[in-house]
PDB file of C-alpha atoms in Angstrom:
ATOM      1  CA  UNK C1393       0.713   2.209  12.547  1.00 43.00           C
ATOM      2  CA  UNK C1394       1.266  -0.048   9.602  1.00 46.00           C
ATOM      3  CA  UNK C1395      -0.938  -0.096   6.521  1.00 44.00           C
ATOM      4  CA  UNK C1396      -3.043  -2.921   7.978  1.00 46.00           C
ATOM      5  CA  UNK C1397      -3.694  -0.955  11.182  1.00 46.00           C
ATOM      6  CA  UNK C1398      -1.248  -2.865  13.361  1.00 45.00           C
ATOM      7  CA  UNK C1399       0.433  -0.694  15.974  1.00 47.00           C
ATOM      8  CA  UNK C1400       4.195  -0.741  16.078  1.00 47.00           C
ATOM      9  CA  UNK C1401       6.206  -0.247  19.248  1.00 46.00           C
ATOM     10  CA  UNK C1402       7.612   3.256  18.814  1.00 48.00           C
ATOM     11  CA  UNK C1403       7.690   4.412  22.431  1.00 53.00           C
ATOM     12  CA  UNK C1404      10.638   2.842  24.308  1.00 48.00           C
ATOM     13  CA  UNK C1405       8.245   2.044  27.162  1.00 55.00           C
ATOM     14  CA  UNK C1406       6.213  -0.102  24.736  1.00 77.00           C
ATOM     15  CA  UNK C1407       8.482  -3.119  24.517  1.00 93.00           C
ATOM     16  CA  UNK C1408       7.852  -6.144  22.372  1.00 97.00           C
ATOM     17  CA  UNK C1409       7.932  -9.623  23.867  1.00 98.00           C
ATOM     18  CA  UNK C1410      11.464 -10.740  24.695  1.00 98.00           C
ATOM     19  CA  UNK C1411      12.006 -13.787  26.897  1.00 98.00           C
ATOM     20  CA  UNK C1412      15.421 -15.234  27.725  1.00 98.00           C
ATOM     21  CA  UNK C1413      15.848 -18.562  29.456  1.00 98.00           C
ATOM     22  CA  UNK C1414      18.799 -20.860  30.171  1.00 98.00           C
ATOM     23  CA  UNK C1415      18.205 -24.601  29.784  1.00 98.00           C
ATOM     24  CA  UNK C1416      20.476 -27.234  31.305  1.00 96.00           C
ATOM     25  CA  UNK C1417      20.782 -29.081  28.010  1.00 96.00           C
ATOM     26  CA  UNK C1418      22.969 -28.934  24.906  1.00 96.00           C
ATOM     27  CA  UNK C1419      21.989 -26.489  22.197  1.00 97.00           C
ATOM     28  CA  UNK C1420      21.376 -29.215  19.582  1.00 96.00           C
ATOM     29  CA  UNK C1421      18.821 -30.902  21.856  1.00 96.00           C
ATOM     30  CA  UNK C1422      16.960 -27.672  22.637  1.00 97.00           C
ATOM     31  CA  UNK C1423      16.940 -26.802  18.932  1.00 98.00           C
ATOM     32  CA  UNK C1424      15.555 -30.265  18.106  1.00 96.00           C
ATOM     33  CA  UNK C1425      12.773 -29.754  20.672  1.00 96.00           C
ATOM     34  CA  UNK C1426      11.676 -26.717  18.603  1.00 97.00           C
ATOM     35  CA  UNK C1427      11.972 -28.400  15.209  1.00 97.00           C
ATOM     36  CA  UNK C1428      10.540 -31.896  15.674  1.00 95.00           C
ATOM     37  CA  UNK C1429       6.721 -31.990  15.705  1.00 94.00           C
ATOM     38  CA  UNK C1430       6.728 -35.069  17.956  1.00 93.00           C
ATOM     39  CA  UNK C1431       8.680 -33.111  20.568  1.00 94.00           C
ATOM     40  CA  UNK C1432       6.675 -29.919  20.051  1.00 95.00           C
ATOM     41  CA  UNK C1433       3.390 -31.664  20.789  1.00 95.00           C
ATOM     42  CA  UNK C1434       4.778 -32.626  24.214  1.00 94.00           C
ATOM     43  CA  UNK C1435       5.497 -29.105  25.456  1.00 96.00           C
ATOM     44  CA  UNK C1436       4.220 -26.428  23.047  1.00 97.00           C
ATOM     45  CA  UNK C1437       0.924 -25.611  24.797  1.00 97.00           C
ATOM     46  CA  UNK C1438      -0.126 -23.914  28.029  1.00 95.00           C
ATOM     47  CA  UNK C1439      -0.786 -26.108  31.056  1.00 95.00           C
ATOM     48  CA  UNK C1440      -3.710 -28.461  30.500  1.00 96.00           C
ATOM     49  CA  UNK C1441      -3.856 -27.821  26.749  1.00 97.00           C
ATOM     50  CA  UNK C1442      -2.698 -29.974  23.859  1.00 97.00           C
ATOM     51  CA  UNK C1443      -1.136 -29.118  20.507  1.00 97.00           C
ATOM     52  CA  UNK C1444      -1.608 -30.863  17.193  1.00 97.00           C
ATOM     53  CA  UNK C1445      -0.074 -30.118  13.814  1.00 97.00           C
ATOM     54  CA  UNK C1446      -2.101 -30.447  10.655  1.00 98.00           C
ATOM     55  CA  UNK C1447       0.906 -29.324   8.592  1.00 98.00           C
ATOM     56  CA  UNK C1448       4.592 -29.047   9.514  1.00 98.00           C
ATOM     57  CA  UNK C1449       7.121 -28.269   6.770  1.00 98.00           C
ATOM     58  CA  UNK C1450      10.325 -27.178   8.487  1.00 98.00           C
ATOM     59  CA  UNK C1451      12.272 -25.309   5.805  1.00 98.00           C
ATOM     60  CA  UNK C1452      12.489 -21.675   4.716  1.00 98.00           C
ATOM     61  CA  UNK C1453       9.157 -20.993   3.027  1.00 99.00           C
ATOM     62  CA  UNK C1454       7.607 -24.069   4.650  1.00 99.00           C
ATOM     63  CA  UNK C1455       4.249 -23.787   6.377  1.00 99.00           C
ATOM     64  CA  UNK C1456       2.978 -24.997   9.724  1.00 98.00           C
ATOM     65  CA  UNK C1457      -0.688 -25.196  10.693  1.00 99.00           C
ATOM     66  CA  UNK C1458      -1.395 -26.041  14.313  1.00 98.00           C
ATOM     67  CA  UNK C1459      -4.123 -26.093  16.916  1.00 98.00           C
ATOM     68  CA  UNK C1460      -3.907 -25.578  20.661  1.00 97.00           C
ATOM     69  CA  UNK C1461      -6.927 -27.181  22.336  1.00 97.00           C
ATOM     70  CA  UNK C1462      -8.012 -26.392  25.898  1.00 96.00           C
ATOM     71  CA  UNK C1463      -9.437 -29.051  28.249  1.00 96.00           C
ATOM     72  CA  UNK C1464     -12.868 -27.467  27.658  1.00 96.00           C
ATOM     73  CA  UNK C1465     -12.506 -28.034  23.907  1.00 95.00           C
ATOM     74  CA  UNK C1466     -11.738 -24.442  22.856  1.00 94.00           C
ATOM     75  CA  UNK C1467      -9.486 -24.456  19.791  1.00 96.00           C
ATOM     76  CA  UNK C1468      -6.968 -21.826  18.751  1.00 96.00           C
ATOM     77  CA  UNK C1469      -5.714 -22.468  15.204  1.00 98.00           C
ATOM     78  CA  UNK C1470      -2.556 -20.791  13.927  1.00 98.00           C
ATOM     79  CA  UNK C1471      -0.716 -20.826  10.655  1.00 99.00           C
ATOM     80  CA  UNK C1472       2.753 -19.595   9.901  1.00 98.00           C
ATOM     81  CA  UNK C1473       5.649 -19.644   7.504  1.00 99.00           C
ATOM     82  CA  UNK C1474       9.226 -20.477   8.396  1.00 99.00           C
ATOM     83  CA  UNK C1475      11.437 -17.631   7.207  1.00 99.00           C
ATOM     84  CA  UNK C1476      14.774 -18.893   8.461  1.00 99.00           C
ATOM     85  CA  UNK C1477      16.111 -22.164   9.846  1.00 98.00           C
ATOM     86  CA  UNK C1478      19.781 -21.947  10.856  1.00 98.00           C
ATOM     87  CA  UNK C1479      20.551 -25.199  12.676  1.00 98.00           C
ATOM     88  CA  UNK C1480      21.200 -25.057  15.631  1.00 98.00           C
ATOM     89  CA  UNK C1481      21.385 -21.275  16.094  1.00 98.00           C
ATOM     90  CA  UNK C1482      18.130 -19.667  15.014  1.00 99.00           C
ATOM     91  CA  UNK C1483      14.525 -20.104  13.877  1.00 99.00           C
ATOM     92  CA  UNK C1484      12.407 -17.282  12.461  1.00 99.00           C
ATOM     93  CA  UNK C1485       8.761 -17.739  11.578  1.00 99.00           C
ATOM     94  CA  UNK C1486       5.537 -15.828  11.135  1.00 99.00           C
ATOM     95  CA  UNK C1487       2.399 -16.760  13.016  1.00 98.00           C
ATOM     96  CA  UNK C1488      -1.185 -15.698  12.355  1.00 98.00           C
ATOM     97  CA  UNK C1489      -4.603 -16.774  13.577  1.00 97.00           C
ATOM     98  CA  UNK C1490      -6.353 -19.168  11.219  1.00 98.00           C
ATOM     99  CA  UNK C1491      -9.344 -21.435  11.070  1.00 97.00           C
ATOM    100  CA  UNK C1492      -9.212 -25.234  11.012  1.00 97.00           C
ATOM    101  CA  UNK C1493      -8.905 -25.161   7.210  1.00 98.00           C
ATOM    102  CA  UNK C1494      -5.835 -22.906   7.308  1.00 97.00           C
ATOM    103  CA  UNK C1495      -7.585 -19.738   6.157  1.00 98.00           C
ATOM    104  CA  UNK C1496      -6.198 -16.675   7.919  1.00 98.00           C
ATOM    105  CA  UNK C1497      -8.758 -14.840  10.050  1.00 97.00           C
ATOM    106  CA  UNK C1498      -8.719 -11.663  12.088  1.00 95.00           C
ATOM    107  CA  UNK C1499      -8.256 -12.063  15.837  1.00 94.00           C
ATOM    108  CA  UNK C1500     -11.667 -10.544  16.623  1.00 94.00           C
ATOM    109  CA  UNK C1501     -13.337 -13.112  14.324  1.00 94.00           C
ATOM    110  CA  UNK C1502     -12.347 -15.876  16.750  1.00 92.00           C
ATOM    111  CA  UNK C1503     -13.012 -13.961  19.948  1.00 90.00           C
ATOM    112  CA  UNK C1504      -9.476 -12.711  20.531  1.00 92.00           C
ATOM    113  CA  UNK C1505      -8.477  -9.194  21.463  1.00 95.00           C
ATOM    114  CA  UNK C1506      -9.052  -7.024  18.363  1.00 95.00           C
ATOM    115  CA  UNK C1507      -5.750  -5.235  19.070  1.00 96.00           C
ATOM    116  CA  UNK C1508      -3.790  -8.447  18.467  1.00 96.00           C
ATOM    117  CA  UNK C1509      -1.793  -8.124  15.197  1.00 97.00           C
ATOM    118  CA  UNK C1510      -2.937 -10.134  12.185  1.00 96.00           C
ATOM    119  CA  UNK C1511       0.583 -11.559  11.993  1.00 98.00           C
ATOM    120  CA  UNK C1512       3.606 -11.584  14.273  1.00 98.00           C
ATOM    121  CA  UNK C1513       7.177 -12.681  13.692  1.00 98.00           C
ATOM    122  CA  UNK C1514       8.817 -14.979  16.227  1.00 99.00           C
ATOM    123  CA  UNK C1515      12.605 -15.224  16.382  1.00 99.00           C
ATOM    124  CA  UNK C1516      14.153 -17.898  18.587  1.00 99.00           C
ATOM    125  CA  UNK C1517      17.928 -17.960  19.075  1.00 99.00           C
ATOM    126  CA  UNK C1518      19.923 -20.718  20.739  1.00 99.00           C
ATOM    127  CA  UNK C1519      23.325 -19.798  22.219  1.00 99.00           C
ATOM    128  CA  UNK C1520      25.775 -22.280  23.689  1.00 97.00           C
ATOM    129  CA  UNK C1521      26.611 -21.463  27.292  1.00 94.00           C
ATOM    130  CA  UNK C1522      29.105 -23.867  28.915  1.00 93.00           C
ATOM    131  CA  UNK C1523      27.125 -27.002  28.055  1.00 92.00           C
ATOM    132  CA  UNK C1524      23.816 -25.252  28.588  1.00 97.00           C
ATOM    133  CA  UNK C1525      21.627 -23.333  26.153  1.00 98.00           C
ATOM    134  CA  UNK C1526      20.531 -19.737  26.390  1.00 99.00           C
ATOM    135  CA  UNK C1527      17.300 -19.373  24.463  1.00 99.00           C
ATOM    136  CA  UNK C1528      16.022 -15.935  23.495  1.00 98.00           C
ATOM    137  CA  UNK C1529      12.516 -15.557  22.109  1.00 98.00           C
ATOM    138  CA  UNK C1530      11.364 -12.324  20.477  1.00 98.00           C
ATOM    139  CA  UNK C1531       7.814 -11.828  19.203  1.00 98.00           C
ATOM    140  CA  UNK C1532       6.699  -8.714  17.332  1.00 98.00           C
ATOM    141  CA  UNK C1533       3.782  -7.878  19.593  1.00 98.00           C
ATOM    142  CA  UNK C1534       3.666  -5.387  22.429  1.00 97.00           C
ATOM    143  CA  UNK C1535       4.567  -7.040  25.714  1.00 97.00           C
ATOM    144  CA  UNK C1536       1.690  -5.259  27.459  1.00 96.00           C
ATOM    145  CA  UNK C1537      -0.796  -6.690  24.932  1.00 97.00           C
ATOM    146  CA  UNK C1538       0.764 -10.164  25.167  1.00 97.00           C
ATOM    147  CA  UNK C1539       0.426 -10.050  28.950  1.00 97.00           C
ATOM    148  CA  UNK C1540      -3.166  -8.787  28.770  1.00 96.00           C
ATOM    149  CA  UNK C1541      -4.236 -11.539  26.348  1.00 95.00           C
ATOM    150  CA  UNK C1542      -2.395 -14.358  28.107  1.00 94.00           C
ATOM    151  CA  UNK C1543       0.100 -14.935  25.300  1.00 96.00           C
ATOM    152  CA  UNK C1544       3.114 -13.902  27.409  1.00 97.00           C
ATOM    153  CA  UNK C1545       2.243 -16.154  30.378  1.00 97.00           C
ATOM    154  CA  UNK C1546       1.583 -18.964  27.884  1.00 97.00           C
ATOM    155  CA  UNK C1547       5.125 -18.626  26.511  1.00 98.00           C
ATOM    156  CA  UNK C1548       6.490 -18.829  30.069  1.00 98.00           C
ATOM    157  CA  UNK C1549       4.422 -21.949  30.828  1.00 97.00           C
ATOM    158  CA  UNK C1550       5.483 -23.630  27.600  1.00 98.00           C
ATOM    159  CA  UNK C1551       9.148 -22.947  28.325  1.00 98.00           C
ATOM    160  CA  UNK C1552       8.618 -24.432  31.812  1.00 97.00           C
ATOM    161  CA  UNK C1553       7.204 -27.567  30.138  1.00 97.00           C
ATOM    162  CA  UNK C1554      10.210 -27.700  27.822  1.00 97.00           C
ATOM    163  CA  UNK C1555      12.590 -27.392  30.799  1.00 97.00           C
ATOM    164  CA  UNK C1556      10.842 -30.326  32.515  1.00 95.00           C
ATOM    165  CA  UNK C1557      11.047 -32.488  29.402  1.00 93.00           C
ATOM    166  CA  UNK C1558      14.738 -31.668  29.032  1.00 94.00           C
ATOM    167  CA  UNK C1559      15.428 -32.353  32.738  1.00 92.00           C
ATOM    168  CA  UNK C1560      13.603 -35.693  32.540  1.00 90.00           C
ATOM    169  CA  UNK C1561      15.445 -36.695  29.347  1.00 81.00           C
ATOM    170  CA  UNK C1562      12.109 -37.068  27.560  1.00 74.00           C
ATOM    171  CA  UNK C1563      13.524 -35.551  24.382  1.00 68.00           C
ATOM    172  CA  UNK C1564      16.585 -37.759  23.980  1.00 62.00           C
TER     173      UNK C1564
END
């Protein structure tokens, strides 16, 4: 446990989220899809949901504040800080649950699983692979918890949306 009560994965059977996917697109284009808010709003939400950015400052130390809205009107606000931007190889950022004003809140305060960490770190790497891009996404949350809460399947859906946009040349 950490000082804030967050469990760390110490048992090898308790893996953190790690998703690897190959996209049939150049690395620079896939990287741009992750770093341009206009592109992000097209694919960065589970099926049927939409994403909006209230703040998007893509630089180390820069903040993003976003909302994923379900068709029923449920809102999930998040806020994070970019720790590293290494174009076109890597993006590292924190993400935490927030309210619409950008104040950080505990997961249970907004009806989420109380075991969800107050903050996670997401690392996305982009590797060139014979004209394609191998994307690896690591999030510092237990995979079992991410699957139970729907976060893991949401990542998979969002990456499917990104693949469709890339295949349809929407992001050119």
